[in-house]
Amino acid sequence: MPELPEVEALKDFLTDHLVGREVVRVLPVAISVLKTYDPPVTAFEGREVTAVHRHGKFLDIEADGLHFVTHLARAGWLHWRDTLPDGPPRPGKGPLALRVALETGEGFDLTEAGTQKRLAVYVVRDPAEIPGVARLGPDPLADDFDEVRFAKLLEGERRQLKGALRDQSLIAGVGNAYSDEILHAAKMSPFKLASSLTPEETRRLYEALRATLAEAVERSRGLAAGRLKAEKKSGLRVHGRAGEPCPVCGDTIREVSFSDSALQYCPTCQTGGKPLADRRLSRLLK
Ligand SMILES: [Zn+2]
Protein backbone atom coordinates (compact mmCIF):
# COMPACT_ATOMS: atom_id res chain seq x y z
CA MET A 1 0.00 0.00 0.00
CA PRO A 2 1.44 3.37 -0.94
CA GLU A 3 1.96 5.65 2.07
CA LEU A 4 3.15 9.24 2.38
CA PRO A 5 6.61 8.76 0.76
CA GLU A 6 5.30 6.86 -2.26
CA VAL A 7 2.38 9.24 -2.82
CA GLU A 8 4.78 12.16 -2.49
CA ALA A 9 7.01 10.60 -5.16
CA LEU A 10 3.98 9.95 -7.39
CA LYS A 11 3.04 13.60 -6.95
CA ASP A 12 6.50 14.68 -8.16
CA PHE A 13 6.40 12.22 -11.04
CA LEU A 14 2.95 13.36 -12.16
CA THR A 15 3.87 17.03 -11.79
CA ASP A 16 6.63 16.43 -14.36
CA HIS A 17 4.43 14.35 -16.65
CA LEU A 18 1.00 16.00 -16.44
CA VAL A 19 1.24 19.72 -15.73
CA GLY A 20 0.61 21.81 -18.83
CA ARG A 21 -0.94 18.90 -20.72
CA GLU A 22 -4.52 18.37 -21.71
CA VAL A 23 -6.62 15.42 -20.56
CA VAL A 24 -8.60 14.09 -23.50
CA ARG A 25 -10.29 11.04 -22.00
CA VAL A 26 -11.19 9.64 -18.58
CA LEU A 27 -12.38 6.04 -18.86
CA PRO A 28 -13.72 4.37 -15.73
CA VAL A 29 -13.47 0.60 -16.23
CA ALA A 30 -14.57 -0.54 -12.78
CA ILE A 31 -17.43 1.84 -12.14
CA SER A 32 -17.32 1.17 -8.39
CA VAL A 33 -14.13 3.24 -8.01
CA LEU A 34 -16.08 6.44 -8.65
CA LYS A 35 -17.23 7.91 -5.35
CA THR A 36 -18.70 11.15 -6.73
CA TYR A 37 -20.92 11.81 -9.74
CA ASP A 38 -21.33 15.60 -9.81
CA PRO A 39 -19.33 16.92 -11.57
CA PRO A 40 -18.93 13.77 -13.72
CA VAL A 41 -15.42 12.44 -14.43
CA THR A 42 -15.90 13.47 -18.04
CA ALA A 43 -15.81 17.09 -16.82
CA PHE A 44 -12.06 16.57 -16.69
CA GLU A 45 -11.84 16.03 -20.42
CA GLY A 46 -10.55 19.00 -22.42
CA ARG A 47 -8.91 20.58 -19.36
CA GLU A 48 -5.24 21.28 -18.87
CA VAL A 49 -3.59 19.96 -15.71
CA THR A 50 -2.43 22.91 -13.60
CA ALA A 51 -0.97 21.23 -10.49
CA VAL A 52 -0.62 17.95 -8.59
CA HIS A 53 -1.03 17.86 -4.80
CA ARG A 54 -0.88 15.33 -1.97
CA HIS A 55 -3.20 15.23 1.04
CA GLY A 56 -2.02 12.48 3.39
CA LYS A 57 -2.20 9.36 1.20
CA PHE A 58 -4.56 11.04 -1.30
CA LEU A 59 -3.22 12.13 -4.68
CA ASP A 60 -4.91 15.21 -6.17
CA ILE A 61 -4.62 16.18 -9.85
CA GLU A 62 -5.94 19.69 -10.42
CA ALA A 63 -7.11 20.94 -13.80
CA ASP A 64 -8.54 24.43 -14.12
CA GLY A 65 -10.27 24.40 -10.74
CA LEU A 66 -11.43 20.77 -10.82
CA HIS A 67 -9.74 18.14 -8.67
CA PHE A 68 -9.34 14.48 -9.61
CA VAL A 69 -8.50 12.87 -6.26
CA THR A 70 -7.59 9.24 -5.75
CA HIS A 71 -6.82 7.03 -2.77
CA LEU A 72 -4.98 3.91 -3.89
CA ALA A 73 -5.88 1.96 -0.72
CA ARG A 74 -4.34 -1.41 0.00
CA ALA A 75 -3.98 -2.95 -3.44
CA GLY A 76 -4.28 -0.01 -5.81
CA TRP A 77 -1.50 1.41 -7.96
CA LEU A 78 -0.85 3.98 -10.66
CA HIS A 79 0.88 2.87 -13.85
CA TRP A 80 2.27 5.44 -16.24
CA ARG A 81 1.97 4.59 -19.95
CA ASP A 82 4.17 6.29 -22.54
CA THR A 83 1.85 4.92 -25.17
CA LEU A 84 -1.68 3.92 -24.29
CA PRO A 85 -3.06 0.94 -26.19
CA ASP A 86 -5.48 1.60 -29.01
CA GLY A 87 -9.12 0.91 -28.42
CA PRO A 88 -11.16 1.11 -25.25
CA PRO A 89 -10.24 -1.15 -22.29
CA ARG A 90 -12.58 -4.05 -21.68
CA PRO A 91 -14.35 -4.11 -18.32
CA GLY A 92 -14.01 -7.17 -16.15
CA LYS A 93 -10.61 -8.17 -17.53
CA GLY A 94 -7.74 -7.84 -15.08
CA PRO A 95 -7.05 -5.20 -12.49
CA LEU A 96 -7.57 -2.07 -14.61
CA ALA A 97 -9.97 0.28 -12.80
CA LEU A 98 -9.67 3.59 -14.62
CA ARG A 99 -7.64 5.09 -17.46
CA VAL A 100 -6.70 8.73 -18.06
CA ALA A 101 -5.46 9.67 -21.54
CA LEU A 102 -3.61 12.83 -22.55
CA GLU A 103 -3.63 14.56 -25.91
CA THR A 104 -0.01 13.40 -26.38
CA GLY A 105 -1.03 9.71 -26.46
CA GLU A 106 0.46 9.14 -23.01
CA GLY A 107 -1.56 8.59 -19.86
CA PHE A 108 -1.95 6.48 -16.76
CA ASP A 109 -3.93 3.54 -15.51
CA LEU A 110 -5.24 3.05 -12.00
CA THR A 111 -5.28 -0.62 -11.14
CA GLU A 112 -6.41 -2.65 -8.17
CA ALA A 113 -5.37 -6.22 -7.44
CA GLY A 114 -7.33 -8.68 -5.33
CA THR A 115 -10.97 -8.93 -4.46
CA GLN A 116 -11.32 -6.21 -1.83
CA LYS A 117 -12.19 -3.18 -3.90
CA ARG A 118 -11.20 -0.06 -2.02
CA LEU A 119 -9.54 2.09 -4.68
CA ALA A 120 -11.42 5.40 -4.72
CA VAL A 121 -11.67 8.25 -7.22
CA TYR A 122 -13.42 11.55 -6.53
CA VAL A 123 -13.97 14.51 -8.83
CA VAL A 124 -14.64 17.63 -6.80
CA ARG A 125 -14.27 21.40 -6.94
CA ASP A 126 -12.73 21.48 -3.47
CA PRO A 127 -10.79 18.51 -1.99
CA ALA A 128 -12.27 19.36 1.43
CA GLU A 129 -15.59 18.00 0.10
CA ILE A 130 -14.09 14.51 0.46
CA PRO A 131 -14.70 13.25 4.03
CA GLY A 132 -11.39 11.34 4.15
CA VAL A 133 -9.48 14.49 3.19
CA ALA A 134 -11.49 16.80 5.44
CA ARG A 135 -10.67 14.79 8.56
CA LEU A 136 -6.92 14.48 7.91
CA GLY A 137 -4.60 15.53 10.71
CA PRO A 138 -1.46 17.59 10.08
CA ASP A 139 1.13 16.48 7.53
CA PRO A 140 4.18 15.24 9.44
CA LEU A 141 6.60 16.65 6.87
CA ALA A 142 5.07 20.13 6.84
CA ASP A 143 7.43 22.93 7.92
CA ASP A 144 5.17 23.92 10.79
CA PHE A 145 4.85 20.37 12.15
CA ASP A 146 7.28 20.88 15.02
CA GLU A 147 7.92 18.98 18.22
CA VAL A 148 5.53 21.15 20.24
CA ARG A 149 2.71 20.40 17.83
CA PHE A 150 3.50 16.69 17.92
CA ALA A 151 3.55 16.66 21.74
CA LYS A 152 0.13 18.36 21.77
CA LEU A 153 -1.30 15.66 19.51
CA LEU A 154 -0.16 12.92 21.87
CA GLU A 155 -1.45 14.65 25.00
CA GLY A 156 -4.31 12.64 26.41
CA GLU A 157 -4.02 10.14 23.56
CA ARG A 158 -5.11 6.90 25.19
CA ARG A 159 -4.29 4.51 22.38
CA GLN A 160 -1.17 2.46 21.78
CA LEU A 161 1.48 4.06 19.57
CA LYS A 162 0.94 1.67 16.67
CA GLY A 163 -2.74 2.57 16.36
CA ALA A 164 -2.24 6.27 17.04
CA LEU A 165 0.43 6.71 14.36
CA ARG A 166 -1.77 5.04 11.75
CA ASP A 167 -4.80 7.18 12.52
CA GLN A 168 -5.11 9.56 9.56
CA SER A 169 -7.05 12.10 11.62
CA LEU A 170 -4.17 12.34 14.10
CA ILE A 171 -1.27 12.43 11.58
CA ALA A 172 -1.80 12.26 7.82
CA GLY A 173 0.02 9.76 5.62
CA VAL A 174 1.49 7.08 7.90
CA GLY A 175 0.23 3.53 7.40
CA ASN A 176 1.05 0.03 8.55
CA ALA A 177 4.55 -0.14 7.03
CA TYR A 178 5.97 3.21 8.09
CA SER A 179 4.48 3.04 11.59
CA ASP A 180 6.53 -0.16 12.11
CA GLU A 181 9.61 1.60 10.74
CA ILE A 182 9.13 4.72 12.86
CA LEU A 183 8.67 2.70 16.07
CA HIS A 184 11.77 0.64 15.29
CA ALA A 185 13.81 3.80 14.68
CA ALA A 186 12.48 5.28 17.95
CA LYS A 187 13.17 1.99 19.80
CA MET A 188 9.64 1.84 21.20
CA SER A 189 7.11 -0.92 21.63
CA PRO A 190 4.14 -0.68 19.27
CA PHE A 191 1.91 -1.37 22.30
CA LYS A 192 3.28 1.51 24.39
CA LEU A 193 0.56 3.97 25.36
CA ALA A 194 0.91 7.28 23.53
CA SER A 195 0.03 9.31 26.63
CA SER A 196 2.76 7.59 28.68
CA LEU A 197 5.68 9.11 26.78
CA THR A 198 8.19 11.22 28.70
CA PRO A 199 9.32 14.50 27.06
CA GLU A 200 12.54 12.75 26.02
CA GLU A 201 10.60 9.87 24.44
CA THR A 202 8.28 12.30 22.68
CA ARG A 203 11.30 14.00 21.15
CA ARG A 204 12.76 10.64 20.08
CA LEU A 205 9.52 9.58 18.45
CA TYR A 206 9.14 12.95 16.71
CA GLU A 207 12.65 12.70 15.32
CA ALA A 208 12.10 9.10 14.19
CA LEU A 209 8.83 10.09 12.49
CA ARG A 210 10.37 12.96 10.56
CA ALA A 211 13.63 11.20 9.67
CA THR A 212 12.01 7.90 8.60
CA LEU A 213 9.54 9.64 6.28
CA ALA A 214 12.06 12.17 4.94
CA GLU A 215 14.56 9.40 4.13
CA ALA A 216 11.88 7.36 2.36
CA VAL A 217 10.78 10.41 0.34
CA GLU A 218 14.40 11.06 -0.59
CA ARG A 219 14.90 7.47 -1.77
CA SER A 220 11.70 7.54 -3.82
CA ARG A 221 12.08 10.99 -5.32
CA GLY A 222 12.88 10.98 -9.00
CA LEU A 223 11.96 7.32 -9.44
CA ALA A 224 9.54 6.42 -12.16
CA ALA A 225 6.09 5.40 -10.92
CA GLY A 226 6.77 1.79 -11.85
CA ARG A 227 9.80 1.47 -9.58
CA LEU A 228 8.31 2.87 -6.39
CA LYS A 229 6.91 -0.38 -5.03
CA ALA A 230 10.26 -2.19 -5.15
CA GLU A 231 12.02 0.82 -3.66
CA LYS A 232 9.59 0.97 -0.75
CA LYS A 233 10.09 -2.71 0.04
CA SER A 234 13.89 -2.58 -0.17
CA GLY A 235 14.05 0.43 2.18
CA LEU A 236 12.03 -1.16 5.00
CA ARG A 237 14.05 -2.42 7.97
CA VAL A 238 11.46 -4.38 9.96
CA HIS A 239 8.12 -4.17 8.21
CA GLY A 240 7.38 -7.36 6.29
CA ARG A 241 10.65 -8.89 7.49
CA ALA A 242 9.57 -11.31 10.26
CA GLY A 243 12.21 -14.02 10.70
CA GLU A 244 15.02 -11.90 9.23
CA PRO A 245 17.79 -10.36 11.36
CA CYS A 246 17.32 -6.81 12.63
CA PRO A 247 19.74 -4.57 10.65
CA VAL A 248 20.58 -2.69 13.86
CA CYS A 249 21.20 -5.46 16.43
CA GLY A 250 20.89 -8.81 14.62
CA ASP A 251 18.01 -10.12 16.76
CA THR A 252 15.25 -11.94 14.87
CA ILE A 253 12.41 -9.67 13.78
CA ARG A 254 9.09 -10.85 15.17
CA GLU A 255 5.49 -10.43 14.21
CA VAL A 256 2.12 -9.89 15.87
CA SER A 257 -0.86 -10.88 13.72
CA PHE A 258 -4.29 -9.32 13.70
CA SER A 259 -7.37 -10.36 11.76
CA ASP A 260 -6.51 -8.29 8.70
CA SER A 261 -2.94 -7.13 9.20
CA ALA A 262 0.30 -7.80 11.05
CA LEU A 263 2.99 -5.71 12.66
CA GLN A 264 6.70 -6.47 12.85
CA TYR A 265 9.22 -5.33 15.44
CA CYS A 266 12.60 -6.15 16.94
CA PRO A 267 12.43 -7.38 20.57
CA THR A 268 15.98 -6.27 21.45
CA CYS A 269 15.58 -2.78 19.99
CA GLN A 270 11.98 -2.15 21.01
CA THR A 271 10.64 -4.27 23.86
CA GLY A 272 13.58 -4.92 26.18
CA GLY A 273 14.17 -8.31 24.56
CA LYS A 274 10.70 -9.62 25.44
CA PRO A 275 8.52 -10.92 22.63
CA LEU A 276 5.06 -9.35 22.52
CA ALA A 277 2.06 -11.61 23.00
CA ASP A 278 0.51 -12.52 19.70
CA ARG A 279 -3.13 -12.32 20.68
CA ARG A 280 -4.34 -14.43 17.82
CA LEU A 281 -1.86 -17.15 18.68
CA SER A 282 -2.61 -17.06 22.43
CA ARG A 283 -6.35 -17.25 21.70
CA LEU A 284 -5.76 -20.37 19.66
CA LEU A 285 -3.74 -21.94 22.46
CA LYS A 286 -6.42 -21.42 25.13
ZN1 LIG B 1 17.15 -4.74 16.68
GROMACS .gro file of N, CA, C and O in nm, residues 63-112:
model
  200
   63ALA      N    1  -0.705   2.043  -1.243
   63ALA     CA    2  -0.711   2.094  -1.380
   63ALA      C    3  -0.813   2.206  -1.384
   63ALA      O    4  -0.933   2.180  -1.371
   64ASP      N    5  -0.765   2.327  -1.400
   64ASP     CA    6  -0.854   2.443  -1.412
   64ASP      C    7  -0.964   2.444  -1.306
   64ASP      O    8  -1.082   2.458  -1.338
   65GLY      N    9  -0.927   2.427  -1.181
   65GLY     CA   10  -1.027   2.440  -1.074
   65GLY      C   11  -1.102   2.312  -1.040
   65GLY      O   12  -1.179   2.308  -0.945
   66LEU      N   13  -1.083   2.207  -1.117
   66LEU     CA   14  -1.143   2.077  -1.082
   66LEU      C   15  -1.034   1.987  -1.025
   66LEU      O   16  -0.919   1.991  -1.071
   67HIS      N   17  -1.072   1.903  -0.929
   67HIS     CA   18  -0.974   1.814  -0.867
   67HIS      C   19  -1.013   1.669  -0.890
   67HIS      O   20  -1.124   1.628  -0.856
   68PHE      N   21  -0.919   1.593  -0.945
   68PHE     CA   22  -0.934   1.448  -0.961
   68PHE      C   23  -0.851   1.389  -0.847
   68PHE      O   24  -0.728   1.399  -0.848
   69VAL      N   25  -0.919   1.333  -0.747
   69VAL     CA   26  -0.850   1.287  -0.626
   69VAL      C   27  -0.863   1.136  -0.618
   69VAL      O   28  -0.971   1.081  -0.639
   70THR      N   29  -0.751   1.069  -0.589
   70THR     CA   30  -0.759   0.924  -0.575
   70THR      C   31  -0.689   0.877  -0.448
   70THR      O   32  -0.591   0.937  -0.403
   71HIS      N   33  -0.744   0.771  -0.390
   71HIS     CA   34  -0.682   0.703  -0.277
   71HIS      C   35  -0.659   0.559  -0.324
   71HIS      O   36  -0.752   0.489  -0.359
   72LEU      N   37  -0.531   0.520  -0.328
   72LEU     CA   38  -0.498   0.391  -0.389
   72LEU      C   39  -0.529   0.273  -0.298
   72LEU      O   40  -0.533   0.158  -0.343
   73ALA      N   41  -0.549   0.301  -0.168
   73ALA     CA   42  -0.588   0.196  -0.072
   73ALA      C   43  -0.487   0.082  -0.071
   73ALA      O   44  -0.370   0.100  -0.107
   74ARG      N   45  -0.530  -0.034  -0.029
   74ARG     CA   46  -0.434  -0.141   0.000
   74ARG      C   47  -0.371  -0.202  -0.125
   74ARG      O   48  -0.253  -0.231  -0.128
   75ALA      N   49  -0.449  -0.220  -0.229
   75ALA     CA   50  -0.398  -0.295  -0.344
   75ALA      C   51  -0.402  -0.215  -0.474
   75ALA      O   52  -0.387  -0.270  -0.582
   76GLY      N   53  -0.421  -0.084  -0.461
   76GLY     CA   54  -0.428  -0.001  -0.581
   76GLY      C   55  -0.290   0.051  -0.621
   76GLY      O   56  -0.200   0.061  -0.540
   77TRP      N   57  -0.277   0.085  -0.749
   77TRP     CA   58  -0.150   0.141  -0.796
   77TRP      C   59  -0.174   0.226  -0.919
   77TRP      O   60  -0.276   0.212  -0.986
   78LEU      N   61  -0.077   0.314  -0.947
   78LEU     CA   62  -0.085   0.398  -1.066
   78LEU      C   63   0.026   0.357  -1.161
   78LEU      O   64   0.143   0.349  -1.121
   79HIS      N   65  -0.010   0.328  -1.284
   79HIS     CA   66   0.088   0.287  -1.385
   79HIS      C   67   0.093   0.392  -1.496
   79HIS      O   68  -0.007   0.420  -1.560
   80TRP      N   69   0.210   0.448  -1.516
   80TRP     CA   70   0.227   0.544  -1.624
   80TRP      C   71   0.245   0.469  -1.756
   80TRP      O   72   0.311   0.365  -1.761
   81ARG      N   73   0.183   0.520  -1.862
   81ARG     CA   74   0.197   0.459  -1.995
   81ARG      C   75   0.248   0.564  -2.093
   81ARG      O   76   0.181   0.665  -2.115
   82ASP      N   77   0.366   0.538  -2.152
   82ASP     CA   78   0.417   0.629  -2.254
   82ASP      C   79   0.330   0.626  -2.378
   82ASP      O   80   0.315   0.724  -2.448
   83THR      N   81   0.277   0.507  -2.404
   83THR     CA   82   0.185   0.492  -2.517
   83THR      C   83   0.066   0.410  -2.470
   83THR      O   84   0.082   0.293  -2.434
   84LEU      N   85  -0.050   0.469  -2.469
   84LEU     CA   86  -0.168   0.392  -2.429
   84LEU      C   87  -0.212   0.302  -2.544
   84LEU      O   88  -0.199   0.339  -2.661
   85PRO      N   89  -0.261   0.183  -2.512
   85PRO     CA   90  -0.306   0.094  -2.619
   85PRO      C   91  -0.424   0.154  -2.696
   85PRO      O   92  -0.500   0.235  -2.641
   86ASP      N   93  -0.434   0.115  -2.820
   86ASP     CA   94  -0.548   0.160  -2.901
   86ASP      C   95  -0.674   0.091  -2.853
   86ASP      O   96  -0.669  -0.021  -2.803
   87GLY      N   97  -0.784   0.156  -2.872
   87GLY     CA   98  -0.912   0.091  -2.842
   87GLY      C   99  -0.945   0.101  -2.694
   87GLY      O  100  -0.857   0.113  -2.611
   88PRO      N  101  -1.073   0.097  -2.664
   88PRO     CA  102  -1.116   0.111  -2.525
   88PRO      C  103  -1.082  -0.014  -2.444
   88PRO      O  104  -1.084  -0.125  -2.497
   89PRO      N  105  -1.050   0.001  -2.314
   89PRO     CA  106  -1.024  -0.115  -2.229
   89PRO      C  107  -1.154  -0.192  -2.205
   89PRO      O  108  -1.262  -0.134  -2.204
   90ARG      N  109  -1.139  -0.323  -2.189
   90ARG     CA  110  -1.258  -0.405  -2.168
   90ARG      C  111  -1.284  -0.424  -2.019
   90ARG      O  112  -1.194  -0.467  -1.946
   91PRO      N  113  -1.405  -0.394  -1.975
   91PRO     CA  114  -1.435  -0.411  -1.832
   91PRO      C  115  -1.429  -0.558  -1.791
   91PRO      O  116  -1.452  -0.647  -1.874
   92GLY      N  117  -1.397  -0.581  -1.668
   92GLY     CA  118  -1.401  -0.717  -1.615
   92GLY      C  119  -1.280  -0.800  -1.648
   92GLY      O  120  -1.273  -0.917  -1.616
   93LYS      N  121  -1.182  -0.742  -1.718
   93LYS     CA  122  -1.061  -0.817  -1.753
   93LYS      C  123  -0.944  -0.758  -1.676
   93LYS      O  124  -0.903  -0.646  -1.705
   94GLY      N  125  -0.893  -0.831  -1.579
   94GLY     CA  126  -0.774  -0.784  -1.508
   94GLY      C  127  -0.801  -0.672  -1.410
   94GLY      O  128  -0.916  -0.638  -1.384
   95PRO      N  129  -0.693  -0.616  -1.360
   95PRO     CA  130  -0.705  -0.520  -1.249
   95PRO      C  131  -0.731  -0.375  -1.289
   95PRO      O  132  -0.744  -0.291  -1.203
   96LEU      N  133  -0.741  -0.346  -1.419
   96LEU     CA  134  -0.757  -0.207  -1.461
   96LEU      C  135  -0.888  -0.148  -1.409
   96LEU      O  136  -0.996  -0.203  -1.431
   97ALA      N  137  -0.878  -0.035  -1.339
   97ALA     CA  138  -0.997   0.028  -1.280
   97ALA      C  139  -1.036   0.156  -1.352
   97ALA      O  140  -1.155   0.187  -1.364
   98LEU      N  141  -0.937   0.231  -1.397
   98LEU     CA  142  -0.967   0.359  -1.462
   98LEU      C  143  -0.847   0.403  -1.544
   98LEU      O  144  -0.732   0.380  -1.505
   99ARG      N  145  -0.873   0.462  -1.659
   99ARG     CA  146  -0.764   0.509  -1.746
   99ARG      C  147  -0.781   0.658  -1.775
   99ARG      O  148  -0.892   0.705  -1.799
  100VAL      N  149  -0.670   0.730  -1.772
  100VAL     CA  150  -0.670   0.873  -1.806
  100VAL      C  151  -0.576   0.892  -1.924
  100VAL      O  152  -0.459   0.852  -1.918
  101ALA      N  153  -0.627   0.949  -2.033
  101ALA     CA  154  -0.546   0.967  -2.154
  101ALA      C  155  -0.520   1.116  -2.180
  101ALA      O  156  -0.609   1.199  -2.163
  102LEU      N  157  -0.398   1.146  -2.221
  102LEU     CA  158  -0.361   1.283  -2.255
  102LEU      C  159  -0.362   1.301  -2.406
  102LEU      O  160  -0.355   1.204  -2.482
  103GLU      N  161  -0.363   1.428  -2.448
  103GLU     CA  162  -0.363   1.456  -2.591
  103GLU      C  163  -0.236   1.404  -2.659
  103GLU      O  164  -0.233   1.380  -2.778
  104THR      N  165  -0.128   1.384  -2.581
  104THR     CA  166  -0.001   1.340  -2.638
  104THR      C  167   0.002   1.191  -2.668
  104THR      O  168   0.100   1.140  -2.720
  105GLY      N  169  -0.104   1.116  -2.627
  105GLY     CA  170  -0.103   0.971  -2.646
  105GLY      C  171  -0.051   0.898  -2.523
  105GLY      O  172  -0.059   0.776  -2.514
  106GLU      N  173   0.004   0.974  -2.427
  106GLU     CA  174   0.046   0.914  -2.301
  106GLU      C  175  -0.075   0.909  -2.206
  106GLU      O  176  -0.183   0.954  -2.241
  107GLY      N  177  -0.048   0.860  -2.084
  107GLY     CA  178  -0.156   0.859  -1.986
  107GLY      C  179  -0.121   0.767  -1.871
  107GLY      O  180  -0.007   0.724  -1.858
  108PHE      N  181  -0.220   0.743  -1.785
  108PHE     CA  182  -0.195   0.648  -1.676
  108PHE      C  183  -0.316   0.562  -1.649
  108PHE      O  184  -0.429   0.599  -1.682
  109ASP      N  185  -0.288   0.446  -1.593
  109ASP     CA  186  -0.393   0.354  -1.551
  109ASP      C  187  -0.393   0.346  -1.400
  109ASP      O  188  -0.287   0.341  -1.337
  110LEU      N  189  -0.511   0.342  -1.341
  110LEU     CA  190  -0.524   0.305  -1.200
  110LEU      C  191  -0.566   0.160  -1.197
  110LEU      O  192  -0.662   0.123  -1.266
  111THR      N  193  -0.494   0.080  -1.120
  111THR     CA  194  -0.528  -0.062  -1.114
  111THR      C  195  -0.552  -0.102  -0.969
  111THR      O  196  -0.506  -0.035  -0.877
  112GLU      N  197  -0.622  -0.212  -0.951
  112GLU     CA  198  -0.641  -0.265  -0.817
  112GLU      C  199  -0.641  -0.417  -0.823
  112GLU      O  200  -0.722  -0.477  -0.893
   0.00000   0.00000   0.00000
